[in-house]
Coordinates of C-alpha atoms in Angstrom, one line a residue:
Chain A
M1 CA 16.2 -18.8 7.1
V2 CA 13.0 -16.8 6.7
D3 CA 11.0 -16.4 9.9
F4 CA 7.4 -17.0 8.9
S5 CA 5.8 -16.0 12.2
P6 CA 2.7 -13.8 11.6
G7 CA 3.0 -10.0 11.6
P8 CA 0.5 -7.6 13.3
I9 CA -2.8 -7.1 11.4
K10 CA -3.6 -3.5 10.5
N11 CA -7.1 -2.4 9.5
T12 CA -7.0 -0.3 6.3
G13 CA -10.7 0.0 5.3
N14 CA -9.7 -0.8 1.7
A15 CA -12.1 -3.3 0.0
L16 CA -9.3 -5.0 -1.9
D17 CA -7.0 -5.5 1.1
V18 CA -7.0 -8.9 2.8
A19 CA -4.8 -10.5 5.5
L20 CA -4.4 -14.2 6.0
H21 CA -5.6 -15.6 9.4
Q22 CA -3.4 -18.8 9.6
P23 CA 0.4 -18.3 9.8
N24 CA 1.4 -20.8 7.1
D25 CA -1.3 -19.9 4.5
F26 CA -0.4 -18.1 1.3
F27 CA -2.2 -16.5 -1.7
V28 CA -1.2 -17.9 -5.1
V29 CA 0.1 -15.4 -7.7
Q30 CA 0.6 -16.3 -11.3
T31 CA 3.9 -15.0 -12.6
P32 CA 5.8 -15.5 -15.8
E33 CA 8.1 -17.9 -13.8
G34 CA 5.1 -20.0 -12.6
P35 CA 3.0 -19.8 -9.5
Q36 CA 4.5 -17.9 -6.5
Y37 CA 3.1 -17.5 -3.0
T38 CA 2.6 -14.4 -1.0
R39 CA 1.0 -13.2 2.2
A40 CA 0.8 -9.6 1.0
G41 CA -2.9 -9.1 0.4
N42 CA -2.9 -5.5 -0.9
F43 CA -4.5 -6.4 -4.2
S44 CA -5.5 -4.2 -7.2
I45 CA -7.2 -4.6 -10.5
N46 CA -5.6 -4.6 -14.0
A47 CA -7.0 -3.3 -17.3
K48 CA -8.8 -6.6 -17.9
G49 CA -10.5 -6.4 -14.5
E50 CA -8.4 -9.2 -13.1
L51 CA -7.5 -9.1 -9.4
T52 CA -3.7 -8.6 -9.2
S53 CA -0.9 -8.1 -6.8
M54 CA 0.5 -4.6 -6.4
D55 CA 2.9 -5.2 -9.3
G56 CA 0.2 -6.5 -11.7
M57 CA 0.5 -10.3 -11.4
P58 CA -2.9 -12.1 -11.5
V59 CA -4.0 -13.5 -8.1
L60 CA -5.4 -17.0 -8.5
G61 CA -8.9 -18.1 -7.4
D62 CA -10.3 -21.6 -7.2
G63 CA -10.8 -21.7 -10.9
G64 CA -8.0 -19.5 -12.4
G65 CA -8.0 -15.8 -12.1
I66 CA -10.7 -13.6 -10.5
T67 CA -12.3 -11.0 -12.7
I68 CA -13.9 -8.0 -11.1
S69 CA -16.1 -6.5 -13.8
G70 CA -18.1 -3.9 -11.9
P71 CA -18.0 -1.6 -8.8
G72 CA -18.7 -2.8 -5.3
A73 CA -16.1 -5.5 -4.9
L74 CA -16.1 -7.1 -1.5
I75 CA -13.9 -9.9 -0.2
N76 CA -15.6 -12.1 2.5
P77 CA -13.9 -13.8 5.5
D78 CA -14.1 -17.1 3.7
G79 CA -12.1 -15.7 0.7
S80 CA -15.1 -15.5 -1.7
V81 CA -15.2 -12.3 -3.8
N82 CA -18.5 -10.6 -4.4
V83 CA -19.2 -7.8 -6.9
D84 CA -22.4 -6.0 -5.8
G85 CA -23.6 -9.2 -4.1
T86 CA -22.8 -11.6 -7.0
P87 CA -20.1 -14.1 -6.3
V88 CA -17.3 -14.0 -8.9
G89 CA -14.8 -16.3 -7.4
K90 CA -13.0 -17.4 -4.3
L91 CA -9.4 -16.7 -3.4
R92 CA -7.1 -19.7 -3.6
V93 CA -5.2 -20.2 -0.4
V94 CA -2.6 -22.9 0.1
R95 CA -0.9 -24.1 3.2
F96 CA 2.8 -25.0 3.7
E97 CA 3.2 -27.3 6.6
D98 CA 6.9 -26.9 6.1
T99 CA 7.8 -23.4 5.1
S100 CA 11.6 -24.1 4.9
S101 CA 11.1 -25.1 1.3
L102 CA 10.0 -21.5 0.4
M103 CA 12.5 -19.2 -1.1
P104 CA 12.0 -15.4 -1.1
V105 CA 12.1 -14.0 -4.7
G106 CA 11.4 -10.3 -3.9
N107 CA 8.1 -8.4 -4.5
S108 CA 7.0 -9.9 -1.2
R109 CA 6.7 -13.3 -2.9
F110 CA 8.1 -16.8 -2.3
K111 CA 8.6 -19.8 -4.6
T112 CA 9.2 -23.4 -4.1
G113 CA 12.2 -25.3 -5.4
E114 CA 12.3 -27.1 -8.7
G115 CA 10.1 -30.1 -8.8
A116 CA 8.5 -29.5 -5.4
A117 CA 5.0 -30.8 -4.8
A118 CA 2.3 -28.2 -5.1
P119 CA 1.0 -27.3 -1.7
P120 CA -2.5 -28.4 -0.8
N121 CA -5.4 -25.9 -1.1
V122 CA -7.1 -25.1 2.2
E123 CA -10.3 -23.3 3.1
A124 CA -9.5 -19.6 3.0
E125 CA -9.7 -17.7 6.3
V126 CA -9.0 -14.1 5.6
I127 CA -9.5 -10.8 7.5
P128 CA -11.2 -8.4 5.0
Q129 CA -10.0 -4.8 4.7
S130 CA -6.8 -5.4 6.6
L131 CA -3.2 -6.0 5.9
E132 CA -0.5 -8.0 7.6
M133 CA 2.4 -5.8 8.6
A134 CA 6.1 -6.9 8.6
N135 CA 6.8 -9.4 11.4
L136 CA 10.1 -8.0 12.5
S137 CA 10.7 -6.5 15.9
V138 CA 12.9 -3.4 15.8
V139 CA 14.3 -4.1 19.2
S140 CA 15.5 -7.6 18.5
T141 CA 16.8 -6.5 15.1
V142 CA 18.8 -3.7 16.6
V143 CA 20.1 -6.1 19.3
D144 CA 21.1 -8.5 16.5
L145 CA 22.8 -5.6 14.7
M146 CA 24.7 -4.6 17.9
S147 CA 25.8 -8.2 18.8
T148 CA 27.0 -8.8 15.2
N149 CA 28.9 -5.5 15.3
R150 CA 30.5 -6.6 18.6
A151 CA 31.4 -10.0 17.3
F152 CA 33.1 -8.4 14.3
D153 CA 34.9 -6.1 16.8
L154 CA 36.1 -9.1 18.7
Y155 CA 37.5 -10.8 15.6
T156 CA 39.3 -7.6 14.6
R157 CA 40.8 -7.3 18.1
M158 CA 41.9 -10.9 18.0
A159 CA 43.5 -10.3 14.7
T160 CA 45.4 -7.2 16.0
S161 CA 46.5 -9.0 19.2
I162 CA 47.9 -11.9 17.2
D163 CA 49.6 -9.4 15.0
Q164 CA 51.1 -7.8 18.1
V165 CA 52.3 -11.2 19.4
N166 CA 53.9 -11.9 16.0
Q167 CA 55.5 -8.4 16.0
S168 CA 56.9 -9.0 19.5
A169 CA 58.2 -12.4 18.4
I170 CA 59.9 -10.9 15.4
S171 CA 61.5 -8.0 17.3
Q172 CA 62.3 -9.7 20.7
V173 CA 63.2 -13.4 20.1
G174 CA 66.9 -13.7 19.6
R175 CA 67.7 -10.3 21.0
R176 CA 70.4 -10.4 23.6
N177 CA 69.4 -9.0 27.0
S178 CA 71.6 -6.1 27.6
Chain B
M1 CA 29.3 -5.5 4.1
I2 CA 29.1 -3.2 1.1
R3 CA 25.7 -4.9 0.4
A4 CA 24.4 -3.7 3.8
L5 CA 25.3 -0.1 3.0
Y6 CA 23.1 -0.2 -0.1
T7 CA 20.3 -2.3 1.4
A8 CA 20.0 0.2 4.3
A9 CA 20.0 3.1 1.8
T10 CA 17.0 1.6 0.0
G11 CA 15.3 1.5 3.4
M12 CA 16.0 5.2 4.0
N13 CA 14.8 6.0 0.5
A14 CA 11.5 4.1 1.1
Q15 CA 10.9 5.9 4.3
E16 CA 11.5 9.3 2.6
L17 CA 8.7 8.4 0.2
N18 CA 6.6 7.3 3.1
I19 CA 7.1 10.7 4.9
D20 CA 6.3 12.5 1.6
V21 CA 2.9 10.7 1.5
I22 CA 2.2 11.2 5.1
S23 CA 3.0 14.9 4.9
N24 CA 0.7 15.3 1.9
N25 CA -2.1 13.6 3.9
L26 CA -1.5 15.9 6.9
A27 CA -1.4 19.0 4.6
N28 CA -4.8 18.0 3.3
V29 CA -6.4 17.3 6.7
N30 CA -9.0 20.1 6.1
T31 CA -9.5 19.6 2.3
S32 CA -13.1 18.5 1.8
G33 CA -13.5 15.3 -0.2
Y34 CA -9.8 14.5 0.1
K35 CA -8.9 10.8 0.4
K36 CA -5.7 9.8 2.1
S37 CA -2.9 8.1 0.3
R38 CA -0.9 5.1 1.4
A39 CA 2.5 3.9 0.4
D40 CA 2.9 0.2 -0.1
F41 CA 6.3 -1.4 -0.1
Q42 CA 7.7 -4.7 -1.4
D43 CA 11.0 -6.4 -0.7
L44 CA 13.6 -6.3 -3.5
M45 CA 15.1 -9.4 -5.1
Y46 CA 17.2 -11.9 -3.1
Q47 CA 20.8 -12.8 -3.8
A48 CA 21.2 -16.6 -3.5
V49 CA 24.7 -17.2 -2.2
V50 CA 23.9 -20.8 -1.7
E51 CA 20.8 -22.2 -3.5
P52 CA 18.4 -24.0 -1.1
G53 CA 18.7 -27.7 -1.7
A54 CA 22.3 -27.4 -2.9
P55 CA 24.2 -30.6 -2.1
T56 CA 26.5 -30.3 0.9
S57 CA 27.8 -33.9 0.4
S58 CA 27.0 -36.8 -1.8
S59 CA 24.0 -37.7 0.4
S60 CA 22.9 -34.4 2.0
T61 CA 21.5 -31.1 0.8
T62 CA 21.1 -27.7 2.5
S63 CA 17.7 -27.2 3.9
S64 CA 17.4 -23.4 3.3
G65 CA 20.5 -22.2 1.5
I66 CA 21.8 -18.7 2.0
Q67 CA 19.6 -15.9 0.5
V68 CA 20.3 -12.3 1.3
G69 CA 17.7 -9.7 0.6
L70 CA 18.8 -6.5 -1.1
G71 CA 16.3 -4.0 0.4
V72 CA 12.9 -2.5 -0.2
K73 CA 11.1 -0.7 -3.0
A74 CA 7.9 1.2 -3.2
A75 CA 5.2 -0.9 -5.0
A76 CA 2.4 1.6 -5.0
V77 CA 1.1 4.8 -3.5
Q78 CA -2.7 4.3 -3.6
K79 CA -5.7 6.2 -2.3
V80 CA -7.8 4.9 0.5
F81 CA -11.4 5.6 -0.1
I82 CA -12.9 5.2 3.3
Q83 CA -15.7 7.6 4.1
G84 CA -14.8 11.0 5.6
D85 CA -17.0 12.6 8.3
L86 CA -19.9 14.7 7.1
Q87 CA -19.7 18.3 8.2
S88 CA -22.8 20.5 8.2
T89 CA -22.4 23.7 6.3
S90 CA -26.0 24.8 5.8
N91 CA -24.9 25.9 2.3
Q92 CA -27.6 24.8 -0.2
L93 CA -25.0 24.1 -2.9
D94 CA -22.9 21.8 -0.7
V95 CA -23.5 18.1 -1.2
A96 CA -21.8 15.2 0.4
I97 CA -21.8 11.6 -0.9
E98 CA -22.6 9.1 1.8
G99 CA -21.1 5.8 0.5
D100 CA -19.4 4.8 -2.7
G101 CA -19.6 7.0 -5.8
F102 CA -18.3 10.1 -7.6
F103 CA -19.6 13.2 -9.3
Q104 CA -18.7 13.6 -13.0
V105 CA -16.8 16.8 -13.9
Q106 CA -16.3 18.1 -17.4
L107 CA -12.8 19.5 -17.7
P108 CA -12.0 22.4 -20.1
D109 CA -10.2 20.1 -22.5
G110 CA -13.3 18.0 -22.9
T111 CA -12.2 15.0 -20.8
T112 CA -14.1 13.8 -17.8
A113 CA -12.8 13.7 -14.3
Y114 CA -14.4 12.4 -11.1
S115 CA -14.7 14.1 -7.7
R116 CA -16.2 13.6 -4.3
A117 CA -15.8 17.2 -3.3
G118 CA -19.4 18.5 -3.4
A119 CA -18.7 22.2 -2.7
F120 CA -20.5 23.3 -5.8
Q121 CA -20.9 26.8 -7.1
M122 CA -22.6 28.6 -10.0
D123 CA -20.8 30.2 -12.9
N124 CA -22.0 33.4 -14.6
A125 CA -24.3 31.3 -16.8
G126 CA -25.9 29.7 -13.8
R127 CA -24.3 26.3 -14.5
L128 CA -23.4 24.1 -11.6
T129 CA -19.6 23.9 -11.2
T130 CA -16.9 22.7 -8.8
S131 CA -15.3 25.3 -6.6
E132 CA -12.5 25.4 -9.3
G133 CA -15.1 26.4 -11.9
F134 CA -15.2 23.1 -13.9
V135 CA -18.7 22.2 -15.1
I136 CA -20.6 19.3 -13.5
D137 CA -21.6 16.7 -16.0
P138 CA -24.6 16.4 -16.9
G139 CA -24.9 20.2 -16.9
V140 CA -27.5 21.7 -14.7
T141 CA -28.4 25.4 -15.2
I142 CA -29.9 27.2 -12.2
P143 CA -32.1 30.2 -13.1
N144 CA -30.8 33.5 -11.8
D145 CA -34.0 34.2 -9.9
A146 CA -34.1 30.9 -8.0
L147 CA -35.1 31.4 -4.4
A148 CA -34.4 28.0 -3.0
I149 CA -32.4 25.2 -4.5
S150 CA -33.0 21.6 -3.4
I151 CA -30.7 18.7 -4.1
G152 CA -32.4 15.4 -3.3
Q153 CA -30.5 12.3 -2.0
D154 CA -30.9 10.8 -5.5
G155 CA -29.2 13.8 -7.0
T156 CA -32.4 15.5 -8.3
I157 CA -31.9 19.3 -8.4
S158 CA -34.9 21.5 -8.2
A159 CA -35.5 25.2 -7.6
R160 CA -38.3 27.4 -6.5
Q161 CA -38.8 30.5 -8.5
P162 CA -40.7 33.7 -7.6
G163 CA -44.4 33.5 -8.1
S164 CA -44.4 29.8 -7.8
S165 CA -45.1 27.7 -4.7
T166 CA -43.7 24.5 -6.1
L167 CA -40.2 23.3 -6.9
S168 CA -39.5 22.8 -10.6
Q169 CA -37.0 20.0 -11.5
L170 CA -33.9 21.3 -13.3
G171 CA -31.9 18.1 -13.7
Q172 CA -30.2 15.2 -12.0
L173 CA -26.6 14.5 -11.0
T174 CA -25.1 11.3 -12.3
A175 CA -23.4 8.9 -9.9
V176 CA -20.3 7.0 -11.1
R177 CA -18.6 4.0 -9.5
F178 CA -15.4 2.1 -10.3
P179 CA -14.4 -1.5 -9.9
N180 CA -11.3 -0.3 -8.1
N181 CA -11.4 3.2 -6.6
A182 CA -7.8 2.8 -5.3
G183 CA -6.6 2.6 -8.9
L184 CA -7.8 6.1 -9.8
R185 CA -5.2 8.7 -10.8
A186 CA -5.3 11.6 -8.4
T187 CA -4.8 14.8 -10.5
G188 CA -5.1 17.4 -7.7
R189 CA -7.9 19.9 -7.4
N190 CA -9.9 17.1 -5.7
L191 CA -10.2 15.4 -9.1
Y192 CA -9.6 11.8 -10.1
Q193 CA -9.2 10.3 -13.6
E194 CA -9.9 6.8 -14.9
T195 CA -7.0 4.5 -15.3
E196 CA -6.5 0.9 -16.5
S197 CA -6.3 -0.2 -12.9
S198 CA -9.5 1.6 -11.7
G199 CA -11.6 -0.1 -14.4
T200 CA -14.2 1.6 -16.5
P201 CA -16.8 3.7 -14.7
T202 CA -20.4 2.7 -14.4
Q203 CA -23.1 5.3 -14.2
G204 CA -26.1 5.1 -11.9
I205 CA -28.4 7.0 -9.6
F206 CA -27.3 8.2 -6.2
G207 CA -28.8 6.2 -3.4
E208 CA -29.6 3.1 -5.6
N209 CA -27.8 -0.2 -6.1
G210 CA -24.8 0.5 -4.0
Y211 CA -24.3 4.1 -5.1
G212 CA -24.0 6.4 -2.1
R213 CA -26.7 8.9 -1.3
L214 CA -26.4 12.6 -1.3
S215 CA -26.8 14.9 1.7
Q216 CA -27.5 18.6 0.8
G217 CA -26.0 21.1 3.2
F218 CA -23.1 18.9 4.1
L219 CA -19.5 18.5 3.0
E220 CA -17.5 15.3 3.3
S221 CA -14.4 16.2 5.2
S222 CA -11.0 14.6 4.4
N223 CA -10.7 11.0 5.7
V224 CA -7.2 11.8 7.2
S225 CA -7.0 10.9 10.8
V226 CA -4.4 13.3 12.3
V227 CA -3.6 10.8 15.1
G228 CA -3.2 7.9 12.7
E229 CA -0.9 10.0 10.4
V230 CA 1.3 11.2 13.3
V231 CA 1.7 7.6 14.4
N232 CA 2.6 6.6 10.8
M233 CA 5.1 9.5 10.8
I234 CA 6.7 8.4 14.0
T235 CA 7.1 4.8 12.8
A236 CA 8.4 6.0 9.4
Q237 CA 10.9 8.3 11.2
R238 CA 12.0 5.4 13.5
A239 CA 12.4 3.1 10.5
Y240 CA 14.5 5.7 8.8
E241 CA 16.6 6.0 11.9
A242 CA 17.0 2.2 12.1
S243 CA 18.1 2.0 8.5
S244 CA 20.6 4.8 9.2
K245 CA 22.0 2.7 12.1
G246 CA 22.4 -0.1 9.6
I247 CA 24.6 2.1 7.4
Q248 CA 26.5 3.3 10.5
T249 CA 27.1 -0.2 11.7
A250 CA 28.3 -1.4 8.2
D251 CA 30.5 1.7 8.0
D252 CA 32.0 1.0 11.5
M253 CA 32.7 -2.6 10.6
L254 CA 34.4 -1.5 7.3
S255 CA 36.5 1.0 9.2
Q256 CA 37.5 -1.7 11.7
A257 CA 38.5 -4.0 8.9
I258 CA 40.6 -1.2 7.3
N259 CA 42.2 -0.4 10.6
L260 CA 43.5 -3.9 11.0
K261 CA 46.4 -2.8 8.9
R262 CA 48.2 -0.2 11.0

């Protein structure tokens, strides 16, 4: 299971960084395998001026891709993208009421299963010039690591004690008391 | 088990890169015009042991399957172009850009590079150069006998010569902006080069239409915050340590499994 609870927001000051406000919202990225969903808002621009994810996949807006042709790009809290004050598009944000249908595919992206219904578009609520950090807590992860290690320890001990019982059974049963 | 060893190792690798980037930022804390770098990471692919939605009986399916992540990779190391503090130097050839924009620099091989470091100097011909000696484009030649040089906030360079009470205009610095500053290639020597990801440069005038304005007698200090970088360093070190614990734990478990057979 993937835990979709939101991570801490870190201000970066970078104009093409955006974080999503609502926990179950996702950006839509066009990949060769179809649309995929991500909460990683560290965007960049490719040779054609299209807004892309860090690995160069186009990020979708309300009407297809978003092209940033000139300097001075700015992403507003409502997801609209301005270039020197002129609107050039609006980030498409979708909401999954049930995130259990999302499968991680790597590159900080998720996909839905075959034939799943497309998630509904929602009004974008983004935090400009910020990124969402990973949502894991080191403490609880290390505690999980320790408890898993101990559980494994317990099973190996059980296996060795059963082995000892078997060994005793083989060597002692049937031996005459002297 | 074996998977965990390699997964944790990717985590350690990633944090090594992170420390490399942080150390470079800290090393350049006093480099004027330096912009800090940031390492961005992405998770690696997932191994689907059981596909989500796989049937568990004729009438039921798994709700989330079993997917195991295989670690982390670096997606990008990009520059963060937030404004650095302006530092007063009282040197008449020091210029800082307040806001977005770059100076154009002509490299000896004829290509153009871009810089925000405004610690200009003059070469033997009186041409305005970077501190490295590369000529500023468009070229501005300052007469040898210039008494006072003035660089306006729009980049106009003028000088007062002996016997004259007025400033005569010598030229104007061109401002350049990019669609995506973070996509520029840093080449060292405080220079950047255009890439596919930065987009094509647009030229303009300093102080107009979103181009930053110039301040003569100031230098833009590096935008590295020592406190911020040290905090990043601590978190990177702890993440490295945590990944190494992952390796140790996996190794412990392997050794226990092996010791089952005595």
